[in-house]
CSV table of C-alpha atoms in Angstrom, one decimal:
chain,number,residue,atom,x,y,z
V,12,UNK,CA,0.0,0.0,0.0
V,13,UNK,CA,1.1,3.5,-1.1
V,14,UNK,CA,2.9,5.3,2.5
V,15,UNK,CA,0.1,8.4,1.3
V,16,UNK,CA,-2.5,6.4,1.5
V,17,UNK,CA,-1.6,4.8,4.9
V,18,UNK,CA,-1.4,8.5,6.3
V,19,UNK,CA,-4.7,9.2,5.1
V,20,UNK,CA,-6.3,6.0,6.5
V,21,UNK,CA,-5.1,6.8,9.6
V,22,UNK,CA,-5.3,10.1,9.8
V,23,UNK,CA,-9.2,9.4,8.9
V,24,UNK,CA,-9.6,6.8,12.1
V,25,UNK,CA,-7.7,9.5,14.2
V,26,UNK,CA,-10.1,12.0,13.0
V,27,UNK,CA,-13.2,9.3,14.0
V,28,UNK,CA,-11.4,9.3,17.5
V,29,UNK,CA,-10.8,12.5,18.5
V,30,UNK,CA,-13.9,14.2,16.8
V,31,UNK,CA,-15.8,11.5,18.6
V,32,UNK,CA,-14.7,12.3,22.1
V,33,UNK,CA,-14.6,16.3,21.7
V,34,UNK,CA,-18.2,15.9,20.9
V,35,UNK,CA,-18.9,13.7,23.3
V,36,UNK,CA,-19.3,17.0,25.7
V,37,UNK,CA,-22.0,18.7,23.7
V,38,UNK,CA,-23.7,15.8,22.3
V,39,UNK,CA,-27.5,15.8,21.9
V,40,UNK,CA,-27.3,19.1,23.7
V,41,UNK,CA,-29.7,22.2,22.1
V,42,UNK,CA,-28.4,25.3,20.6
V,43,UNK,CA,-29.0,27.2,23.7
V,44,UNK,CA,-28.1,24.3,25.9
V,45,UNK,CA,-24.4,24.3,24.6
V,46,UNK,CA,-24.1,27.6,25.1
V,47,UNK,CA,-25.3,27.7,28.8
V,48,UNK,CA,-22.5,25.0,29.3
V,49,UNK,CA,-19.8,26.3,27.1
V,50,UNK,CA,-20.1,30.2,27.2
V,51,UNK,CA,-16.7,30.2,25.9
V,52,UNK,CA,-16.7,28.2,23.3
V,53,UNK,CA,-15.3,24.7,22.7
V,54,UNK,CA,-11.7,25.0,22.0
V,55,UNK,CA,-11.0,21.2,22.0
V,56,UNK,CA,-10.9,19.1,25.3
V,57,UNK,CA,-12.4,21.1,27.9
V,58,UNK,CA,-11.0,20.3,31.3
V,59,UNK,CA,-8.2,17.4,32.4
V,60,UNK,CA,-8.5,14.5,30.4
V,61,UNK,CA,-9.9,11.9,32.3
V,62,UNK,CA,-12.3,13.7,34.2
V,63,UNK,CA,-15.6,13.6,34.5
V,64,UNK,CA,-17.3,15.8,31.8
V,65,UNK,CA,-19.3,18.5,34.2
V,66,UNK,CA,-22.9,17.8,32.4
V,67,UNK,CA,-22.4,13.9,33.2
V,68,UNK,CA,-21.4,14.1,36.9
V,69,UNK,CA,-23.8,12.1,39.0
V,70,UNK,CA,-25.6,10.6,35.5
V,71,UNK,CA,-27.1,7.3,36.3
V,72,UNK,CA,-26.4,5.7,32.6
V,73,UNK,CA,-22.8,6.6,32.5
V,74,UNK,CA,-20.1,9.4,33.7
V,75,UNK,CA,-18.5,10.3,30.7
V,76,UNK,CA,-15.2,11.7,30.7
V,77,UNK,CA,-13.0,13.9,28.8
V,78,UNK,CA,-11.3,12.4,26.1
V,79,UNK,CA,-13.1,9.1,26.3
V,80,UNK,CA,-14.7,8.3,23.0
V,81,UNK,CA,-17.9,6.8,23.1
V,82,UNK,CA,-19.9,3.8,21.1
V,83,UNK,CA,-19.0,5.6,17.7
V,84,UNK,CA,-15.4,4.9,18.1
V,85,UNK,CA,-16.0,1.5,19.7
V,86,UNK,CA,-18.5,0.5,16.8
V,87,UNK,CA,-16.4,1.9,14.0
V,88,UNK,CA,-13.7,-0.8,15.4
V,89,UNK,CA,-16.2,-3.6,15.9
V,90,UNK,CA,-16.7,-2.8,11.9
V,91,UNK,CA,-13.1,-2.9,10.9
V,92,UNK,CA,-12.6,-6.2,12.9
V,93,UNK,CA,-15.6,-7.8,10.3
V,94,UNK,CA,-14.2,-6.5,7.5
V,95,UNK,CA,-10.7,-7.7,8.2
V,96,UNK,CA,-12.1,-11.2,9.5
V,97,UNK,CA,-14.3,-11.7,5.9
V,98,UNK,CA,-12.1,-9.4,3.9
V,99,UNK,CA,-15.5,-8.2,3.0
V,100,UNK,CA,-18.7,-6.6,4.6
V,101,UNK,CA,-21.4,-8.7,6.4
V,102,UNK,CA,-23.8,-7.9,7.6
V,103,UNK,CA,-23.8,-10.7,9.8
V,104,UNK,CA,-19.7,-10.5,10.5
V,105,UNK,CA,-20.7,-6.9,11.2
V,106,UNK,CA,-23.3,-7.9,13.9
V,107,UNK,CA,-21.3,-10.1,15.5
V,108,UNK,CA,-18.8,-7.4,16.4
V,109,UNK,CA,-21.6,-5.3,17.6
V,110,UNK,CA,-22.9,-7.3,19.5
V,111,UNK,CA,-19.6,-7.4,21.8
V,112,UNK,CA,-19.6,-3.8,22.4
V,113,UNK,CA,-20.9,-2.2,25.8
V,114,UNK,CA,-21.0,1.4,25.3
V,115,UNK,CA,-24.4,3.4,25.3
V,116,UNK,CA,-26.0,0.1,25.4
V,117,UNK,CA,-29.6,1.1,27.3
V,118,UNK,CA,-32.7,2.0,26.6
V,119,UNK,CA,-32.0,5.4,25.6
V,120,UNK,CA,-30.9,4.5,22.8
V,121,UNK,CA,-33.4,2.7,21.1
V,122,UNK,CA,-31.7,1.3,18.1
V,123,UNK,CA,-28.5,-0.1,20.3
V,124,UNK,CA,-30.9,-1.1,22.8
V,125,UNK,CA,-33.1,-3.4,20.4
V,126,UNK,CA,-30.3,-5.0,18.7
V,127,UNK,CA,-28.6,-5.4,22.1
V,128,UNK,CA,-31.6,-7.1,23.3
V,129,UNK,CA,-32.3,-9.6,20.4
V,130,UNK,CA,-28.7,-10.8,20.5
V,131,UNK,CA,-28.9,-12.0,16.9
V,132,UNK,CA,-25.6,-11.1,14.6
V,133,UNK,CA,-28.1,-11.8,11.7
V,134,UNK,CA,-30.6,-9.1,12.9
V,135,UNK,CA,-31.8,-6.8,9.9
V,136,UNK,CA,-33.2,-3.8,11.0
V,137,UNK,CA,-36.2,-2.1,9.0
V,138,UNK,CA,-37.0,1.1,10.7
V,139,UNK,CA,-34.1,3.3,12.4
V,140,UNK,CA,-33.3,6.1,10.1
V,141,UNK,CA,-30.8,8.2,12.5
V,142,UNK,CA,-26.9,8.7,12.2
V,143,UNK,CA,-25.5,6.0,14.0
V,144,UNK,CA,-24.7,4.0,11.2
V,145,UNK,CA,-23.0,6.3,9.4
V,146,UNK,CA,-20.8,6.6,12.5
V,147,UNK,CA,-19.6,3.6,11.7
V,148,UNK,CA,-18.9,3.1,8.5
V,149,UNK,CA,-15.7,4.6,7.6
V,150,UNK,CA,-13.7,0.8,7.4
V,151,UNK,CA,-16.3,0.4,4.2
V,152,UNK,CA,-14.4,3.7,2.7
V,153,UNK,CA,-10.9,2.5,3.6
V,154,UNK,CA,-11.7,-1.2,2.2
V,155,UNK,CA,-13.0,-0.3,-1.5
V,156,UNK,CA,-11.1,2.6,-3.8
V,157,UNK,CA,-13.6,5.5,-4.6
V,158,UNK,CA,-14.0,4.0,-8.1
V,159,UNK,CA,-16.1,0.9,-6.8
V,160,UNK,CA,-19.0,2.9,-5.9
V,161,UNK,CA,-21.4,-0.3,-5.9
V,162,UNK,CA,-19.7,-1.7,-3.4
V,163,UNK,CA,-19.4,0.9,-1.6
V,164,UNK,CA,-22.9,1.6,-1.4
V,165,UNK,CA,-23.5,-2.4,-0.9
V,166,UNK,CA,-21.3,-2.2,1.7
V,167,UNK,CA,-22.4,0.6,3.4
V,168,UNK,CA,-25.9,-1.1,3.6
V,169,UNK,CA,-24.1,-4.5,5.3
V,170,UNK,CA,-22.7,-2.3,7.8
V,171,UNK,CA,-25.8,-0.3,8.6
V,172,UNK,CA,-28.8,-2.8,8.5
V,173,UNK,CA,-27.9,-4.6,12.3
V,174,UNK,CA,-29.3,-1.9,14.0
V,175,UNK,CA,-30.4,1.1,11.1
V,176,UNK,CA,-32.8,-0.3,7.9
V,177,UNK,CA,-33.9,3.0,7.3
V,178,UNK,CA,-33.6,4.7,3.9
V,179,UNK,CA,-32.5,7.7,5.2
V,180,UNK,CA,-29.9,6.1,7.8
V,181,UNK,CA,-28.2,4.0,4.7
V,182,UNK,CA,-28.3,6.8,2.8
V,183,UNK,CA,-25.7,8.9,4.9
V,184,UNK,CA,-23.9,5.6,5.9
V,185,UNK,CA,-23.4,4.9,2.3
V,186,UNK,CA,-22.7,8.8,1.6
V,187,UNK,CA,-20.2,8.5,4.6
V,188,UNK,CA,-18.8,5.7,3.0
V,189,UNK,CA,-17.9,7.3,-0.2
V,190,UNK,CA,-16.6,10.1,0.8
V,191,UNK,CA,-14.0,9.0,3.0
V,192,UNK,CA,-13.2,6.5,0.3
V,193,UNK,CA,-12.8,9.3,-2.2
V,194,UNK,CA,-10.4,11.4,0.5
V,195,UNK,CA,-8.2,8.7,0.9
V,196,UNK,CA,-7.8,8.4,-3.0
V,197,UNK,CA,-6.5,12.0,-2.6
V,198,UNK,CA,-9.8,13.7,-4.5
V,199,UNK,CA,-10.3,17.3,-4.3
V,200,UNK,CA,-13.2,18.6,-2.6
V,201,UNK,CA,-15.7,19.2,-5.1
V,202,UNK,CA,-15.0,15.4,-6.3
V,203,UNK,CA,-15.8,14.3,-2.8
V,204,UNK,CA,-18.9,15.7,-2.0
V,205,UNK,CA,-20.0,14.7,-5.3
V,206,UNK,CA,-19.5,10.7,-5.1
V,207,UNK,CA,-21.1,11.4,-1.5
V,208,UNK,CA,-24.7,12.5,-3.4
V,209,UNK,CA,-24.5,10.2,-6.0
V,210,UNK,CA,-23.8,7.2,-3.2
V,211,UNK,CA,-26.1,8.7,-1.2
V,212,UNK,CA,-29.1,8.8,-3.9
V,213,UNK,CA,-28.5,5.2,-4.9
V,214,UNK,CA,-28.5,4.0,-1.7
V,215,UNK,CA,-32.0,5.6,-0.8
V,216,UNK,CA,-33.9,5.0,-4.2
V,217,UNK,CA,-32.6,1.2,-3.9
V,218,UNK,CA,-34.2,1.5,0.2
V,219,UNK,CA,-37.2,2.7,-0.6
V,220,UNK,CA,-38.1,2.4,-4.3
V,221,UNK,CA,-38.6,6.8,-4.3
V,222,UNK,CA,-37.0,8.2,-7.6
V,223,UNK,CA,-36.7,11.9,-5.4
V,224,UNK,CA,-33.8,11.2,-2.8
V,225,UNK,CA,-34.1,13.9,-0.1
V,226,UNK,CA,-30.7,13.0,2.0
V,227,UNK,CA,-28.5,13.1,-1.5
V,228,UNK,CA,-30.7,16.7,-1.7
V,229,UNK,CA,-30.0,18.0,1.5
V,230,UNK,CA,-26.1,17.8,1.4
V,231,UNK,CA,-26.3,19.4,-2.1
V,232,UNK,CA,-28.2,22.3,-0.2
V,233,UNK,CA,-25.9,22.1,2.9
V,234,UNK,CA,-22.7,22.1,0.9
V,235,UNK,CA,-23.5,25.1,-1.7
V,236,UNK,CA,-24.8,27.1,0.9
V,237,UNK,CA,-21.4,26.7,3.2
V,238,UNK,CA,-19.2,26.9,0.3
V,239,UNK,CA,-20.8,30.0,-0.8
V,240,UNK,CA,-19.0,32.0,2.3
V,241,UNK,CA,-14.9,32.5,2.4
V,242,UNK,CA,-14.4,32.5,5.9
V,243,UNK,CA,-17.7,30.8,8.2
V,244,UNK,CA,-18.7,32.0,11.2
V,245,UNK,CA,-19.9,29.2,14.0
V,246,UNK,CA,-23.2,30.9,15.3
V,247,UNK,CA,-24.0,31.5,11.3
V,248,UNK,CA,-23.6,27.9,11.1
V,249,UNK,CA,-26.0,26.7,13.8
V,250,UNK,CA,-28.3,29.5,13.1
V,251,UNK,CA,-28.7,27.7,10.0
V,252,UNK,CA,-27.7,24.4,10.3
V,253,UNK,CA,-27.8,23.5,13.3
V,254,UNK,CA,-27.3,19.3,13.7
V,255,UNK,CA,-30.6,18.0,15.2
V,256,UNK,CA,-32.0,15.3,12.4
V,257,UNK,CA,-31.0,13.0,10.2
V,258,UNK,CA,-31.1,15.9,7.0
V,259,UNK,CA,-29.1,18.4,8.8
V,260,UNK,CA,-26.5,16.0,11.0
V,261,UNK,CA,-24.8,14.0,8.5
V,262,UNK,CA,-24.9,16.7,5.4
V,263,UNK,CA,-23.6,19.3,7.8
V,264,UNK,CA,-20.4,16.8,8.6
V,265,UNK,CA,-19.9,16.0,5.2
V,266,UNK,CA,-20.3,19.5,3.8
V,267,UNK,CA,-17.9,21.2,6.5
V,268,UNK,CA,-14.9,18.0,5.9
V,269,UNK,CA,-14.7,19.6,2.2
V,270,UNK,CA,-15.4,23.4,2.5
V,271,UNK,CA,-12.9,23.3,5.3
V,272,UNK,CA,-9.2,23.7,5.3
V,273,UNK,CA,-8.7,22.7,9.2
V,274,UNK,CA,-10.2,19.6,10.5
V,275,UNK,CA,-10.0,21.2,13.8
V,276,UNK,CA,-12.0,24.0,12.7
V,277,UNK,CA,-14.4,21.6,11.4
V,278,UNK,CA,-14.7,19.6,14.4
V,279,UNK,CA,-14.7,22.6,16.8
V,280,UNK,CA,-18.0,24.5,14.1
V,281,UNK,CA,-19.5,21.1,14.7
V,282,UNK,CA,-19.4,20.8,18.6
V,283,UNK,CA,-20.7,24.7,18.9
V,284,UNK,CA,-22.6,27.3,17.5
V,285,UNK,CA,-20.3,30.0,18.7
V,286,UNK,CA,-16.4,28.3,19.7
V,287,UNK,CA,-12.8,30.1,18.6
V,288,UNK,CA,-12.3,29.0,15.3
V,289,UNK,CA,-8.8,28.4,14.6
V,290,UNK,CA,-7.4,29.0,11.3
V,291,UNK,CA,-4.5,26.9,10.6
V,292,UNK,CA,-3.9,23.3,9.0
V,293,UNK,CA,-4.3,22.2,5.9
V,294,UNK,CA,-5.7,18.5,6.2
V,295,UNK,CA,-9.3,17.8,5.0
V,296,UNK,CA,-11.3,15.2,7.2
V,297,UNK,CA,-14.5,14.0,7.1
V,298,UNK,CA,-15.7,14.8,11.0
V,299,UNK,CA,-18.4,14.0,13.2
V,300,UNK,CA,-21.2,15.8,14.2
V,301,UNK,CA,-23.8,15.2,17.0
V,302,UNK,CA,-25.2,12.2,16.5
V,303,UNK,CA,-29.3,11.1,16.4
V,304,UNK,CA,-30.0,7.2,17.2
C-alpha cells in the first residue's frame, strides 16, 4: 500500500477518534443548551482529560469523561474487525462485532438497545433512520477505492442494517462511505462531496423504491450554501444548520470535511454554535457531528 494512502487512512480513524470524544461533551445538547455549558466556546478538550465531563457528573447511565470516546469509536472498530475477519462486509460478520460492544447500550438508545436485546448477529433492521450507522462506517471507505462505488454503497448497507434499515440512515452511511473513500484516493473537494450525493441517492432509491432522494438533496443544499462564504462564522452555522436530524446531522459533517481547510476547525464548528475558530492546518477530514440514534 502506497505510504500516502496509509497517512490518510489513519489520519481518517484519528479523526473518528478525536472528533468522537470532543463531541462527546456537547452531544444531543440544544443550541442554547451548549451555550449555557460552554459560554466560551469549545476549543477542544475542555477540562483534564480523564475527568468527568461536568454535564455527566452524577448521570445514572454513565459518567463520561473527557477524552473518552464513546460507542461511535467503539463501533467503528467492531466494523473494521468484520471487514478484516471476511475481507468483506457482512452484515452478519458486522453484527457479530456489535454485539460485543458495551458502550451506550440502554434503553435510551433505542436502536442499540433493540439489537442489544435480540442478541442475533443476523438481525436486519427495518425502521431506524438516525446517524448512528453512518458513524460507523468509515472501514467500508478504507476497504473499496472511490472508483467501486457499488460496493461501496453495498457495503455501506451491510454495515448499517444490524441496527439502522432505514432509507435515510443507509443513505448517509453509504454517503459517509464514499466520501471517505474518495479522500483517501487523494480527491479534491468538489469530487468528494460529489460521489457522497451520488452514493447517497442510490442507496435511498434502492431502500425505498422513491426516484426523489431527499438525503442526496440536502447535502447538495448544505454544501452550496457553506461553500458559498470565504471565511464561516460558527453561530452562522447553527443558526442555519444546526445538527438536530437526520437531514441536517450528516450533510452538515460531510459538507464542512470539504469546505474546510482545518479539521480542527471543522470539528470545533461542529461541537458549537459560537467556539474560537482556529485558522491553521491544511488536512481535510471528514468529522463527526452530534449524533441522532
Amino acid at each position: 500500500m502506497d505510504r500516502t494512502v496509509k497517512r490518510r487512512i489513519l489520519a481518517c480513524l484519528k479523526g473518528i477518534a478525536i472528533g468522537d470524544a470532543v463531541g462527546k461533551q456537547t452531544e444531543t445538547l440544544s443550541r442554547e443548551g451548549v451555550l449555557r455549558w460552554y459560554p466560551d466556546g469549545v476549543r477542544g478538550f475542555e477540562g483534564p482529560p480523564g475527568t468527568a465531563i461536568p454535564r455527566y457528573v452524577g448521570n445514572a447511565k454513565r459518567v463520561w469523561r473527557i477524552g473518552e470516546t464513546t460507542d461511535d469509536t467503539e463501533r467503528t472498530i467492531a466494523v473494521a474487525r468484520a471487514i478484516l475477519e471476511d475481507g468483506d462486509v457482512r452484515h452478519r460478520s458486522v453484527g457479530r462485532e456489535l454485539l460485543k460492544c458495551t458502550k451506550s447500550v440502554h434503553p435510551g438508545v433505542t436502536s442499540l438497545w433493540e439489537f442489544h436485546q435480540a442478541g442475533d448477529p443476523a438481525r436486519v433492521d427495518q425502521r431506524h433512520d438516525g446517524c448512528g450507522a453512518a458513524v460507523r462506517v468509515a472501514p467500508v471507505g478504507i476497504l473499496y477505492r472511490s472508483d467501486r462505488l457499488e460496493d461501496i454503497v453495498v457495503g455501506a448497507h451491510e454495515a448499517s442494517i444490524p441496527t439502522h434499515g432505514g432509507p435515510l440512515a443507509i443513505a448517509a452511511a453509504a454517503a459517509t462511505a464514499a466520501a471517505v473513500s474518495a479522500a483517501i484516493d487523494g480527491a479534491p473537494p468538489p469530487e468528494i462531496i460529489g460521489l457522497a450525493q451520488r452514493a447517497a441517492a442510490q442507496a435511498e432509491r434502492q431502500r425505498s423504491g422513491w426516484m426523489d432522494t431527499s438525503f442526496g438533496e440536502a447535502l447538495r443544499i448544505i454544501h452550496a450554501d457553506l461553500g458559498r462564504h470565504s471565511e464561516l462564522q460558527p453561530q452562522d452555522v447553527a443558526a442555519r444548520w444546526f445538527p438536530e436530524g437526520p437531514l441536517t446531522i450528516v450533510p452538515l459533517a460531510l459538507a464542512l470535511g470539504t469546505v474546510m481547510q482545518s479539521a480542527e476547525a471543522a470539528i470545533l464548528i461542529g461541537c458549537h454554535p459560537r467556539g474560537e475558530v482556529p485558522r491553521d492546518g491544511e488536512r481535510r477530514v471528514v468529522c463527526r457531528c452530534r449524533k441522532s440514534q
